[in-house]
Coordinates of C-alpha atoms in Angstrom, one line a residue:
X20 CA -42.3 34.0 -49.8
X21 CA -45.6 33.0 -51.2
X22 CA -44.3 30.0 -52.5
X23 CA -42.4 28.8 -49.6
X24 CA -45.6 29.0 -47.6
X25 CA -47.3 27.5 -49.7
X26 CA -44.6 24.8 -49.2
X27 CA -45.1 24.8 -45.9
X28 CA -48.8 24.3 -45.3
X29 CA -48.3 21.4 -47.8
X30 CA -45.6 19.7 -45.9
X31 CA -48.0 20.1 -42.6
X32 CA -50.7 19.0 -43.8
X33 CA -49.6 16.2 -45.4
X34 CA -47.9 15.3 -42.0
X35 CA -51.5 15.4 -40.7
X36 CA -52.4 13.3 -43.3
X37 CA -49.8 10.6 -42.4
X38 CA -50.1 10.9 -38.7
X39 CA -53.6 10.1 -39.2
X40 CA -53.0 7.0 -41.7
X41 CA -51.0 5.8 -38.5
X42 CA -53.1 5.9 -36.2
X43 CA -56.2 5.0 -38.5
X44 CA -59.0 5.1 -36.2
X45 CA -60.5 7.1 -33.4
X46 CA -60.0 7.4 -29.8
X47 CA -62.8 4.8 -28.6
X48 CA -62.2 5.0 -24.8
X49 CA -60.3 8.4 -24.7
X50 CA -57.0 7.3 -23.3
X51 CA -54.9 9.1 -25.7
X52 CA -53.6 6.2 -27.4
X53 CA -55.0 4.3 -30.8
X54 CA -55.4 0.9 -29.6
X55 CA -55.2 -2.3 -32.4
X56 CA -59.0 -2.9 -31.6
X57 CA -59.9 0.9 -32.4
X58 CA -58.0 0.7 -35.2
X59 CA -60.0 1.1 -38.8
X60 CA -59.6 -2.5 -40.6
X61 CA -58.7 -1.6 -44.5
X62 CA -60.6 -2.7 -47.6
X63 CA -57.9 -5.0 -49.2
X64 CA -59.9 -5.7 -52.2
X65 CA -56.8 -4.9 -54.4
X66 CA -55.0 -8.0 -52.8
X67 CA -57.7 -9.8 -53.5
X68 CA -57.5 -9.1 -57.2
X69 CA -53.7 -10.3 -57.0
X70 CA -55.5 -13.4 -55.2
X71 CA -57.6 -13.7 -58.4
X72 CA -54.9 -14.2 -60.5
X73 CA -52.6 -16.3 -58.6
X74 CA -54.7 -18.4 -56.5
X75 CA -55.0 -20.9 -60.2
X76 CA -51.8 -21.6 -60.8
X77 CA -50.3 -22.5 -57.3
X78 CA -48.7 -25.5 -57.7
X79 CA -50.3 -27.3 -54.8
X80 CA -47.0 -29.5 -54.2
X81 CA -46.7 -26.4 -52.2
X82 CA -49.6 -28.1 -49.1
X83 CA -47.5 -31.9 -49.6
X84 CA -46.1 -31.4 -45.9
X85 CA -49.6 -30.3 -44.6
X86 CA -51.4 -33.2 -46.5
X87 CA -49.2 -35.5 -45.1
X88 CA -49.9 -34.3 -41.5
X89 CA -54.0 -34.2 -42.2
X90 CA -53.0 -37.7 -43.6
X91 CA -51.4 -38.6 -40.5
X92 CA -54.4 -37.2 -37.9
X93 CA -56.7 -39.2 -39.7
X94 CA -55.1 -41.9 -39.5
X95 CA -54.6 -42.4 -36.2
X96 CA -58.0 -41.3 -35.4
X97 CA -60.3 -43.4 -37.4
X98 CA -62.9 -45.5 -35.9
X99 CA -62.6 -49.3 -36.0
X100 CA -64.3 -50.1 -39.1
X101 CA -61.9 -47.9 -41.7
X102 CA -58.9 -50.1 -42.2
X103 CA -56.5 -47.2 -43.1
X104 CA -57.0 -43.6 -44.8
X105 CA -55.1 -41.9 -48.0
X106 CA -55.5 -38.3 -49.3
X107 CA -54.2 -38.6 -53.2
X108 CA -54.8 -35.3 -54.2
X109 CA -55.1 -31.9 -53.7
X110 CA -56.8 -29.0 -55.6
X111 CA -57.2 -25.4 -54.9
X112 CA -59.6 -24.7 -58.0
X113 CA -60.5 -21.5 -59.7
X114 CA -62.4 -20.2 -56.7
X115 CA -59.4 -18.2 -55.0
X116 CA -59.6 -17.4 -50.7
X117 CA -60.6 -14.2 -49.9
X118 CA -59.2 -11.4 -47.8
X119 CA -61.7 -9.5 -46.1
X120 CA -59.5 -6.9 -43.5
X121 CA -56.1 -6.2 -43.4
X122 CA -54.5 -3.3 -40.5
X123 CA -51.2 -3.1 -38.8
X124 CA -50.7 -4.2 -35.4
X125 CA -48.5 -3.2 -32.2
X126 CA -45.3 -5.6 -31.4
X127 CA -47.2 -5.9 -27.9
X128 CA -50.1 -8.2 -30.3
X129 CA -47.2 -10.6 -30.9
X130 CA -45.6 -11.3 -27.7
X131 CA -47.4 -14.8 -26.6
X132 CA -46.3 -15.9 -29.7
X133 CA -42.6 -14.9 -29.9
X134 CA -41.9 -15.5 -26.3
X135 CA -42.6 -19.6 -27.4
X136 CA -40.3 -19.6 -29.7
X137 CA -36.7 -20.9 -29.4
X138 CA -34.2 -18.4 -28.8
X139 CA -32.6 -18.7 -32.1
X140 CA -36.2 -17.8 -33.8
X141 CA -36.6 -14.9 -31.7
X142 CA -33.4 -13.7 -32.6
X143 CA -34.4 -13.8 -36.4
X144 CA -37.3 -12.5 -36.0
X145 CA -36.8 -9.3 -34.0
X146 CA -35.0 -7.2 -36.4
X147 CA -36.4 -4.5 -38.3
X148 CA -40.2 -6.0 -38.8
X149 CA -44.1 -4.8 -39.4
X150 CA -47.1 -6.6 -38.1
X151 CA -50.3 -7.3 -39.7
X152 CA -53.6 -8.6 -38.8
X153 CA -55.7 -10.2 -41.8
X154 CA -59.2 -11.7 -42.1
X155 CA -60.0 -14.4 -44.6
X156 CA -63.0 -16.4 -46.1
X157 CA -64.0 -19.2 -48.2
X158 CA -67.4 -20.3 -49.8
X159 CA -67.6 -22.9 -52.4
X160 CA -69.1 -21.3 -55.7
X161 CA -73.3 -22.4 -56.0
X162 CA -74.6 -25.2 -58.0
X163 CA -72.0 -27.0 -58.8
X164 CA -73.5 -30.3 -59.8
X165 CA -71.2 -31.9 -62.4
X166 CA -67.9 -32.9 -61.4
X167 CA -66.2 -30.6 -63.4
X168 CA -67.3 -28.3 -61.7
X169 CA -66.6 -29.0 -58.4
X170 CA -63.5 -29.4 -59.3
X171 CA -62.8 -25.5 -59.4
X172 CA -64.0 -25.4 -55.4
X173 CA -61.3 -25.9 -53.1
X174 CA -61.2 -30.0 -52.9
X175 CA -59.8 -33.3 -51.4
X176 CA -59.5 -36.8 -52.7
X177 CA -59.4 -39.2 -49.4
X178 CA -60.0 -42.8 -50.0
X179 CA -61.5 -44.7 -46.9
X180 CA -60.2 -48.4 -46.6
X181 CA -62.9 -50.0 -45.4
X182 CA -62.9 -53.7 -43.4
X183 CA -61.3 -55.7 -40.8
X184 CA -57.4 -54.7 -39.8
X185 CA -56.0 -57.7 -41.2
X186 CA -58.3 -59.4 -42.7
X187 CA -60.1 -57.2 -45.3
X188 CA -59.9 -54.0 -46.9
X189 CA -61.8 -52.4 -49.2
X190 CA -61.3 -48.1 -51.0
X191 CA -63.9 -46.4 -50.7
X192 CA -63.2 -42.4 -52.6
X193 CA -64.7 -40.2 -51.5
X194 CA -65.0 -36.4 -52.6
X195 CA -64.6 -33.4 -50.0
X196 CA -65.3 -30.3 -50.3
X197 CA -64.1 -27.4 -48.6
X198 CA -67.6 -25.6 -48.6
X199 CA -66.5 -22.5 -46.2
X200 CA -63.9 -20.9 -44.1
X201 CA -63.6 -18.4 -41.8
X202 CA -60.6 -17.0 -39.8
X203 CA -58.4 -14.7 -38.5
X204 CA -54.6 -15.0 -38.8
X205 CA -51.1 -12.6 -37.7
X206 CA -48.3 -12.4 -38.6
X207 CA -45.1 -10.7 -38.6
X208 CA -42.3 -10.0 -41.4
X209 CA -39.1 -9.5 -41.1
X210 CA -37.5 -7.0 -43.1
X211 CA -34.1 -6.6 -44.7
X212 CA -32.9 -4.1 -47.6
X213 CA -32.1 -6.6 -50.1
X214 CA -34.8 -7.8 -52.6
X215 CA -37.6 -8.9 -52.4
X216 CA -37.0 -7.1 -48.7
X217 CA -38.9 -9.7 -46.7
X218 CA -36.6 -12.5 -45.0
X219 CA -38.9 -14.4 -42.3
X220 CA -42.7 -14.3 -41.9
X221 CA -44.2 -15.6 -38.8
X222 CA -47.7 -16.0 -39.1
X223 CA -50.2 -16.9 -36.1
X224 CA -54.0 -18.0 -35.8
X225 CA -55.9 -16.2 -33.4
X226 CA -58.5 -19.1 -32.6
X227 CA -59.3 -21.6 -34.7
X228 CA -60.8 -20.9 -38.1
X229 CA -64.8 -22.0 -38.4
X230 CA -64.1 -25.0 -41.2
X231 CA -67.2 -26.8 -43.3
X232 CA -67.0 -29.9 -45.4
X233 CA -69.2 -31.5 -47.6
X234 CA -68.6 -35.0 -48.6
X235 CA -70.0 -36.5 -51.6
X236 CA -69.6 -40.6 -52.1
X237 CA -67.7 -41.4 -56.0
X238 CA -69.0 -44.6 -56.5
X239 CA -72.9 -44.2 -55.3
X240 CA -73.7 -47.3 -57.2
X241 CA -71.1 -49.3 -55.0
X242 CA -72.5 -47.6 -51.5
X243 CA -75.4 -44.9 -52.3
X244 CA -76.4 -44.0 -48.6
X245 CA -73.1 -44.6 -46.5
X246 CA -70.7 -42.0 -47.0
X247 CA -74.1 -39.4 -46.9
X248 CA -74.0 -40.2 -43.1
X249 CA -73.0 -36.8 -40.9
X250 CA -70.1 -38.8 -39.7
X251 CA -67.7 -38.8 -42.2
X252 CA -67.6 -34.9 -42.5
X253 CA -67.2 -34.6 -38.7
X254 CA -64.7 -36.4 -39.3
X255 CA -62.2 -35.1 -41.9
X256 CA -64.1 -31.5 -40.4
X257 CA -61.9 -32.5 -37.3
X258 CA -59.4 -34.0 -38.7
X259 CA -58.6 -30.6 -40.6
X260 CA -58.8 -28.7 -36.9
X261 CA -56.4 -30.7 -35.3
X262 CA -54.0 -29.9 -37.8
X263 CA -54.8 -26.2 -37.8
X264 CA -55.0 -26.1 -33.7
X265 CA -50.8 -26.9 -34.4
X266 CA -50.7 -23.1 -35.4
X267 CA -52.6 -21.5 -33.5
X268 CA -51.5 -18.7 -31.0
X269 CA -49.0 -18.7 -29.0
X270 CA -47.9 -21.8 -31.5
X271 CA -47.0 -20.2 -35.0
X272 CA -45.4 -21.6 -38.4
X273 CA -42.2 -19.1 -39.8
X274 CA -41.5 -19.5 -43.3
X275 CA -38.5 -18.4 -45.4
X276 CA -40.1 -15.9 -47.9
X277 CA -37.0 -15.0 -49.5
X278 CA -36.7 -18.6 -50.6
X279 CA -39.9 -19.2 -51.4
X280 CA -39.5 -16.1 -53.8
X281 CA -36.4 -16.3 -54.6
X282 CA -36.1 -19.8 -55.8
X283 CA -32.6 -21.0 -56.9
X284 CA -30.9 -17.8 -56.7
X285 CA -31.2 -18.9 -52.5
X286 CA -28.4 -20.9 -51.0
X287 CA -30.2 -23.9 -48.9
X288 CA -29.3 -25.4 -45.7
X289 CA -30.4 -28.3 -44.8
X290 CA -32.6 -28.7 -41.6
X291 CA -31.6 -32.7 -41.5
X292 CA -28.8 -33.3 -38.9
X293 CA -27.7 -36.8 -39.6
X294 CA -28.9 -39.7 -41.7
X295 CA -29.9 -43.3 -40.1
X296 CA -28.7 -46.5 -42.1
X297 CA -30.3 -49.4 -42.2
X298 CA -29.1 -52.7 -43.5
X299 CA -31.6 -56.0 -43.7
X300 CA -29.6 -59.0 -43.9
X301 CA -32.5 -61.8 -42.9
X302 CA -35.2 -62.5 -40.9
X303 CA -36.3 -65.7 -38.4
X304 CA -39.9 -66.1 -37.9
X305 CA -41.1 -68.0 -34.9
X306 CA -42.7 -71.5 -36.0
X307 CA -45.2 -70.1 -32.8
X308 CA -47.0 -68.0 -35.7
X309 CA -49.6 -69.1 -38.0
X310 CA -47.6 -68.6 -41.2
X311 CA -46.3 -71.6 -42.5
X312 CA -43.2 -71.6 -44.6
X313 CA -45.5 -72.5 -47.7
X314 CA -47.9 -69.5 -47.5
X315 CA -45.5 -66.8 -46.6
X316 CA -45.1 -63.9 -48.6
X317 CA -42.3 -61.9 -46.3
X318 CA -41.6 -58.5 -46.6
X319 CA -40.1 -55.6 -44.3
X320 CA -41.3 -52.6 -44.0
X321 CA -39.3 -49.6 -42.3
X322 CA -41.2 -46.9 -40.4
X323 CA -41.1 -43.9 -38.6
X324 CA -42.8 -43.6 -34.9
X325 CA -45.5 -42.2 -33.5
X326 CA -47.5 -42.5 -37.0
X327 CA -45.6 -45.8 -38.3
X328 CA -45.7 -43.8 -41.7
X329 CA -43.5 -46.3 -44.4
X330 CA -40.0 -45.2 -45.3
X331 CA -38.8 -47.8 -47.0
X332 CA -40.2 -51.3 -48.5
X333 CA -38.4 -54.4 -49.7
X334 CA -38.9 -57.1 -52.1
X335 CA -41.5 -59.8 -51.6
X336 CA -39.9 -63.2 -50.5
X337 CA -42.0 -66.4 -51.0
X338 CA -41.9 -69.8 -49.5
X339 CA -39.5 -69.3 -46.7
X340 CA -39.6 -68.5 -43.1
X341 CA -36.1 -67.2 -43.4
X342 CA -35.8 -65.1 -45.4
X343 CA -32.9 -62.9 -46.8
X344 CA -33.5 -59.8 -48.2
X345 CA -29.6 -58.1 -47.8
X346 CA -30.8 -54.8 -48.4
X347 CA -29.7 -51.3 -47.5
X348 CA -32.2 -48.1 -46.5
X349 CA -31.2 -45.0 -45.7
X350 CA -33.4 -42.1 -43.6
X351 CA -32.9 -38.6 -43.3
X352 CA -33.3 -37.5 -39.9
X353 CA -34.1 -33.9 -39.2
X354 CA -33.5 -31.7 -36.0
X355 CA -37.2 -32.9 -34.4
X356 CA -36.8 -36.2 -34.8
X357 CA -34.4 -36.1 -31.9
X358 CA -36.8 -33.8 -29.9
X359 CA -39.6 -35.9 -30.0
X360 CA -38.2 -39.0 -29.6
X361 CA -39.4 -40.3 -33.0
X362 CA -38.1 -44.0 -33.7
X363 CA -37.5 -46.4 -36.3
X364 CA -40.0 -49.1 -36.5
X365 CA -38.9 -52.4 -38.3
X366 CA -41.7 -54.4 -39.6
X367 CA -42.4 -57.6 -41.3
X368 CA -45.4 -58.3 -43.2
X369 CA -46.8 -61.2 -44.9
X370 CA -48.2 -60.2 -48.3
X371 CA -51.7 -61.7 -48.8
X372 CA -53.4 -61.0 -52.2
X373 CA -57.1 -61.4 -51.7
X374 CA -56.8 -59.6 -47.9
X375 CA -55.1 -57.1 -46.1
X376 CA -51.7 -58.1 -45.3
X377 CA -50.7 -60.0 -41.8
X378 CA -48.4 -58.0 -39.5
X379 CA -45.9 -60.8 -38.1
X380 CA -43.5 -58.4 -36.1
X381 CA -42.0 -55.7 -35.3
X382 CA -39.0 -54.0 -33.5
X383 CA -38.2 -50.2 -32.8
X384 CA -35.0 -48.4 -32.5
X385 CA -34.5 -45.1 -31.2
X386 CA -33.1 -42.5 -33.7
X387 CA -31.0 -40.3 -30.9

């Protein structure tokens, strides 16, 4: 009898224990209910020791898609004078994010951001699922002077080309360097009783995180005092919350964690719905344009609307104002494209070697 009551006060108060893990946090306006403001925001100092460890060897392949919509925002935001912007590289360093609260949150926290979503999404994402709330920060480690040691800060590699649209152009690198951030994000995973046991994960921005840059010139020799200017890290500053503003609530980003963990143990599908074929038999040029048959350097360049980002470049043909190139591109064209009425740009260029090159002309086609 002892021992079974014994038994019994454990079981109770361990039930007291969990009920109160649930609820984690006291009764601020004494409704009765634990609300996700009065809830107690955990220490999660043990995921960022897991952080730590993985935060270094990240393959940063991982950010191409992101890097290539920064790229993209620049670009179509630069101010007169910069020809065209590139971001080469990537690198996450040695200094790893960190995570500085962690709680659970109510379905009711999510429902702006699953009511924009297709109905096909919301259906994935409505089985059995948990909700979290997580704080994270960024600051650059101190004195970091030599450039191999900036290097383990959280940096980018964006060259500036600097000059005249079509008459000059001149790479300027430049080193940025994410110096802090601050944020909040949420996000939901979906669960399923097969390993790892988390399918989807939706995850949110509540506001937009607080970014700082600081931008440091290569080649000081070349311009010591220009790329000091405040500008410039307004610039990529912005740059980097116009991209971040695509995710933030009721907008969201799902990913497929059981791929991502998986790997090739995953069966993939395929979110491209068609491809577009293009062939390039030959080109007239109008005897209207400057180009004489003697200085043209003709080649085509096939793009992708609204950021005229290149798909596909031919061969240089000199001498001619007709030329023929008889050559075959082919696009993939994903379920998007259609949505937002992207379109094929074909464009000819004439190839100068001492100055930017000469758009001669161009023709869209729409890809639905």
């Amino acid at each position: 009898m002892q021992s079974k009551g014994e038994d019994d006060a454990d079981r109770h108060a361990w039930a007291v224990e969990r009920r109160r893990g649930l609820q984690a946090g006291p009764d601020k306006d004494g409704d009765g209910k634990i609300e996700a403001e009065e809830k107690i925001k955990e220490s999660a100092e043990w995921l960022n020791a897991l952080l730590k460890g993985v935060w270094p060897i990240i393959n940063p392949d991982m950010f191409t898609s992101t890097v290539d919509m920064l790229e993209d925002i620049m670009q179509a935001s630069v101010p007169t004078f910069i020809h065209s912007v590139r971001i080469p590289d990537l690198g996450l360093g040695n200094n790893p994010l960190r995570i500085t609260s962690l709680r659970a949150l109510p379905d009711s926290d999510f429902d702006s951001v699953t009511q924009s979503l297709s109905k096909e999404e919301q259906e994935v994402i409505q089985g059995e699922h948990v909700n979290y709330e997580l704080g994270f920060a960024y600051r650059a480690a101190p004195n970091r002077n030599q450039w191999s040691e900036r290097a383990e800060n959280f940096h980018l590699l964006v060259e500036f080309f600097v000059g005249i649209k079509g008459v000059a152009a001149v790479p300027i690198p430049v080193w940025a360097e994410v110096t802090g951030i601050v944020g909040t994000a949420r996000m939901r995973l979906e669960l399923i009783p097969d390993p790892p046991f988390i399918k989807h994960m939706l995850i949110t921005l509540v506001g937009l995180p607080k970014v700082s840059i600081g931008i440091t010139p290569i080649h000081k020799k070349l311009l010591p005092n220009m790329m000091d200017i405040p500008f410039i890290s307004r610039f990529v500053t912005q740059s980097i919350n116009a991209a971040a503003k695509e995710y933030v609530a009721p907008k969201s980003m799902m990913l497929d964690i059981q791929q991502l963990l998986s790997g090739d143990g995953v069966s993939r599908d395929t979110t491209h719905i068609g491809v577009v074929v293009v062939q390039i038999h030959q080109v007239s040029v109008s005897k209207n344009v400057k180009q004489t048959a003697r200085d043209m350097n003709a080649y085509m360049n096939i793009c992708l609307s609204p950021m005229n980002k290149t798909q596909y470049s031919t061969r240089i043909i000199s001498g001619t104002l007709d030329p023929v190139f008889e050559e075959t591109a082919v696009l993939l064209v994903d379920a998007n494209a259609a949505k937002i009425g992207e379109r094929v740009t074909l464009q000819l260029w004439d190839n100068d070697r001492f100055t930017a090159d000469d758009l001669v002309g161009e023709v869209e086609i729409d890809v639905a």
